[in-house]
XYZ file of C-alpha atoms in Angstrom:
260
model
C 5.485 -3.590 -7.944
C 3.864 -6.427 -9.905
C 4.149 -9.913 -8.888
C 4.145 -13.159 -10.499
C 3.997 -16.416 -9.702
C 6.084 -19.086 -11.325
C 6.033 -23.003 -11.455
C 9.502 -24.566 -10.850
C 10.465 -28.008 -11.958
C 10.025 -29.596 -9.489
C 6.449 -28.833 -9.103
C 6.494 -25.643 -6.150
C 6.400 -22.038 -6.876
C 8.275 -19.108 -5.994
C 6.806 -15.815 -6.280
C 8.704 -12.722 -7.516
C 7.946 -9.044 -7.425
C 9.613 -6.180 -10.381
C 9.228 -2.500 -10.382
C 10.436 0.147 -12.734
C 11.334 3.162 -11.554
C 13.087 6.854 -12.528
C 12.380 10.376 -11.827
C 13.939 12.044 -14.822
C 12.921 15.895 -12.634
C 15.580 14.771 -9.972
C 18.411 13.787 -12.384
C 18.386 16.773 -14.127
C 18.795 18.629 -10.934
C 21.176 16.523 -9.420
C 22.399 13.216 -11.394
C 23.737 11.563 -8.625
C 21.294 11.631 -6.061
C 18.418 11.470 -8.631
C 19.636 8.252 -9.824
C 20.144 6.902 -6.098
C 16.255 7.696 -5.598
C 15.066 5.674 -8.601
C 16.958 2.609 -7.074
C 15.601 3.341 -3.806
C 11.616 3.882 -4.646
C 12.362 0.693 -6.748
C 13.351 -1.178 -3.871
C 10.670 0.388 -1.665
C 7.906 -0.754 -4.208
C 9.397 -4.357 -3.618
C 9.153 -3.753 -0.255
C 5.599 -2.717 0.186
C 5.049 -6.156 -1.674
C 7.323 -8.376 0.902
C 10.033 -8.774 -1.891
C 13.463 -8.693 -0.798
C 15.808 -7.433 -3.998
C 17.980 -9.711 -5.809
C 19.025 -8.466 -9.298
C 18.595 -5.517 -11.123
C 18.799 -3.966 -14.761
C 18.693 -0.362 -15.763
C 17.785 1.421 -19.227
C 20.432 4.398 -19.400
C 18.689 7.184 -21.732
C 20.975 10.597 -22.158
C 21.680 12.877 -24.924
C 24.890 13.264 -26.941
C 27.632 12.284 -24.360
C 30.236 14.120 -26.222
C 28.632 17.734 -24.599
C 30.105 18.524 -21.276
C 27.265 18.780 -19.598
C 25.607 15.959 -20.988
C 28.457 13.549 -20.162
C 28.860 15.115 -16.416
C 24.866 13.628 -16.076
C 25.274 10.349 -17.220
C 28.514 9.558 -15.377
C 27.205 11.065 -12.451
C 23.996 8.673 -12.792
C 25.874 5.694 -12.993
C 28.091 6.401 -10.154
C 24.847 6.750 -7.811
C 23.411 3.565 -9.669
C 26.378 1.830 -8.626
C 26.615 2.714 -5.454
C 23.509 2.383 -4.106
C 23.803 -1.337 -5.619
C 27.029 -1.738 -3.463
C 25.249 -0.503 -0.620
C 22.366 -2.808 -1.233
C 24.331 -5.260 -2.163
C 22.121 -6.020 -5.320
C 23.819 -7.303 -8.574
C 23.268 -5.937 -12.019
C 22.579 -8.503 -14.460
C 22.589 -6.664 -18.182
C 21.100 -3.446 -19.305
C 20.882 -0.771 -22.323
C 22.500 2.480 -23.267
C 20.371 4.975 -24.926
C 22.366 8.055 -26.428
C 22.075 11.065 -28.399
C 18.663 11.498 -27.177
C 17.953 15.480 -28.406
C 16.234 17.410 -30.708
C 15.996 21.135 -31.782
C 15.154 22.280 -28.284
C 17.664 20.231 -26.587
C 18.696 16.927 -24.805
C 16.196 15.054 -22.676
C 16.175 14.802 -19.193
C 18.770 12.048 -18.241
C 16.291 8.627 -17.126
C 18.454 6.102 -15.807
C 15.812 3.986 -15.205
C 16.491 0.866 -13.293
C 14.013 -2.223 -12.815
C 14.478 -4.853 -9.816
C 13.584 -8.128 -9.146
C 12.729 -9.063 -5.981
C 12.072 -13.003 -4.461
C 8.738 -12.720 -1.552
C 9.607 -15.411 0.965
C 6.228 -15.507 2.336
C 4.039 -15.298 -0.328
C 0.724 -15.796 1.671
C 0.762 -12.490 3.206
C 1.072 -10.280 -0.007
C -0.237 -7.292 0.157
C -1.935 -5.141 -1.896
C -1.612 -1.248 -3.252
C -4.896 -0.550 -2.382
C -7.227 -0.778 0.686
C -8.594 -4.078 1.779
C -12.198 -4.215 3.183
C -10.317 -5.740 6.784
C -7.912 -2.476 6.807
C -9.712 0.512 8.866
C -6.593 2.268 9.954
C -3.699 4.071 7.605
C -0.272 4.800 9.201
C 2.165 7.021 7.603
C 5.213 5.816 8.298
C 8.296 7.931 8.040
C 7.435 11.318 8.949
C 6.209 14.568 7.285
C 8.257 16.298 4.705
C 9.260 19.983 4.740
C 11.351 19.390 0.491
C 9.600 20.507 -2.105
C 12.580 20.851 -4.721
C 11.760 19.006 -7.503
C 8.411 17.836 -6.966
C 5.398 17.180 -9.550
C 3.710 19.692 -7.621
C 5.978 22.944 -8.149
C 6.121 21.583 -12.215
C 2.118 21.414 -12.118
C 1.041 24.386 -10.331
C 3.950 26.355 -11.011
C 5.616 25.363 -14.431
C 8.704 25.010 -12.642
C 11.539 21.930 -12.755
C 13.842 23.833 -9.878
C 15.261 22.938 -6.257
C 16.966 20.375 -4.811
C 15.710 16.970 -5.064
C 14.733 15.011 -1.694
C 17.414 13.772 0.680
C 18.528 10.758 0.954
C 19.705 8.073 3.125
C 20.547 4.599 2.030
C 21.170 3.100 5.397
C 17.654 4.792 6.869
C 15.518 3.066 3.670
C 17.292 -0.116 4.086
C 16.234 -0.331 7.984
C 12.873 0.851 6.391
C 12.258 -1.648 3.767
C 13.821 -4.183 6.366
C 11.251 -2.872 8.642
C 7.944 -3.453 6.109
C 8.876 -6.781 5.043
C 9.089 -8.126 8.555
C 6.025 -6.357 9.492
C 4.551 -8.137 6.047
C 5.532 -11.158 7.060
C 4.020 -10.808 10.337
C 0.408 -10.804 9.013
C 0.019 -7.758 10.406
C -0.373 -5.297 7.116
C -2.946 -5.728 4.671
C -1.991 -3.150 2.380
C 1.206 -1.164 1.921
C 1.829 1.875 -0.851
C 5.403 4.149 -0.999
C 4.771 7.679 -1.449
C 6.897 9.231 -4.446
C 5.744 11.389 -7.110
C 2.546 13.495 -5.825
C 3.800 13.088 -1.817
C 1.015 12.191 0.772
C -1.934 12.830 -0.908
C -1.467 11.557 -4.364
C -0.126 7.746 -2.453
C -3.620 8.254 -0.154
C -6.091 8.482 -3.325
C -4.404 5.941 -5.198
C -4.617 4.046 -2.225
C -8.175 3.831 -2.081
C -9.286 3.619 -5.273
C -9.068 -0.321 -6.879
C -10.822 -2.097 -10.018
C -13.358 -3.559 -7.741
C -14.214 -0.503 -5.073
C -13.697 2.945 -4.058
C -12.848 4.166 -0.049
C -13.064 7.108 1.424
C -10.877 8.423 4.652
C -10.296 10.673 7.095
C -6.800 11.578 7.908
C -5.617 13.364 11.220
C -2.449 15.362 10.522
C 0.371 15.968 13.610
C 1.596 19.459 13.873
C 3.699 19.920 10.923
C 7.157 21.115 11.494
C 8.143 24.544 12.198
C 8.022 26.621 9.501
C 6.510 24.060 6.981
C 3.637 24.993 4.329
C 0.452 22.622 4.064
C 1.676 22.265 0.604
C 5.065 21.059 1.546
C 3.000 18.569 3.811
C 0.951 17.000 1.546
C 2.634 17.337 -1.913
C 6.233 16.898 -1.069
C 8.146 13.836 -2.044
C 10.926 13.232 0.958
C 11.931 9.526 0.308
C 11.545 6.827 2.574
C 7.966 6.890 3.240
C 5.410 4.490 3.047
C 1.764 4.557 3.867
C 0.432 1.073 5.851
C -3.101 0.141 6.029
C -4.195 -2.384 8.930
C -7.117 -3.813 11.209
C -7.229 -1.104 14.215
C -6.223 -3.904 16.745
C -2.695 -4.046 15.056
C -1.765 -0.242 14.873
C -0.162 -0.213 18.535
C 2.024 -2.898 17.835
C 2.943 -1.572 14.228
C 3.835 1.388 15.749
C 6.117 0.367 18.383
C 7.985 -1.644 16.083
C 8.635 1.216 13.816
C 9.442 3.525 16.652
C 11.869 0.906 18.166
């Protein structure tokens, strides 16, 4: 997410955070939960930044409603849009409706692509996407994935957009997000970086590359669930995830909070 700061009138600040997100792979496989994960990795992104959501407007593009199918996608999107907002409990302020978005070869994906606002109480602990010079420990928190329906890896190394998107569940990225801003506010984490498109170790390099400096890492992987693939565990894109970086002395108590 990017965040601003702006001036009020009467002469403090408040600092805000906005993220764009949709995964157009997902809708077209299934509308309504594809829609529910752009809302959710757009909240997450707020998250990683301390931003708690407050508003939210979405860009609705589809092709020509009057098809069947067509129509089936983009009521299906909204309903997930909708409810995920009712579950978050985030208004929508406005938005756009893009139709009749085809050409010879057919429609578009659907992209019901949402962008959030978010307020960051505590702006003095912001941090950053990528890896601080003070941070010499990454946690992933949120386990290992065995989903790989959907993912950028099956369309890259296997031309393929098939499979199930991720799971879900709203209530366990609430407690999640919940979770990272607390532990934001805290002090405690320097950096912070949701892991979406690419899975683990697409959100690792980005994490530690930055316009300034480049890091390297070593990771240490637990045994991956039974009957898993290596590629499942590092290119698969279960939802809420996030990757933490800290100072060493904090990982213990990081952990224990997001175990209790």
């Amino acid at each position: 997410a990017g965040v601003v700061r702006i001036k009020t009138g009467d002469h403090s600040e408040k600092f805000l955070a906005i993220s764009n997100d949709c995964n157009n792979r997902y809708c077209y496989l299934d509308p309504y939960r594809g829609a529910q994960i752009a809302f959710a990795e757009c909240a997450r992104n707020l998250a990683c930044t301390g931003a708690r959501p407050i508003g939210l407007t979405d860009n609705l593009n589809f092709g020509n409603p009057h098809k069947p199918e067509a129509f089936y996608m983009l009521k299906e999107c909204v309903k997930g849009l909708a409810d995920a907002c009712t579950y978050f409990d985030v208004p929508v302020s406005g938005g756009n409706v893009s139709l009749y978005n085809e050409n010879p070869d057919g429609p578009i994906d659907p992209t019901p692509t949402v962008s959030i606002l978010g307020l960051i109480n505590q702006p003095e602990h912001i941090p950053t996407r990528w890896i601080k010079e003070d941070a010499n420990a990454i946690l992933l928190i949120g386990g290992l994935p065995t989903e790989l329906g959907g993912s950028y890896y099956i369309q890259v190394e296997h031309g393929l957009k098939d499979g199930a998107p991720p799971e879900l569940d709203l209530a366990h990225e609430q407690k999640i997000h919940n979770w990272l801003i607390n532990e934001i506010e805290s002090g405690k984490i320097a950096s912070a970086h949701d892991l979406s498109e690419g899975g683990l170790l697409v959100a690792l390099t980005e994490m530690l590359f930055s316009t300034e400096q480049t890091h390297g890492a070593e990771i240490s992987l637990p045994e991956p669930p039974e009957n898993s693939r290596i590629d499942e565990v590092l290119y698969g894109e279960s939802q809420g995830r996030i990757l933490v970086a800290c100072d060493a002395s904090h990982t213990d108590s990081i952990l224990a909070s997001a175990k209790a």
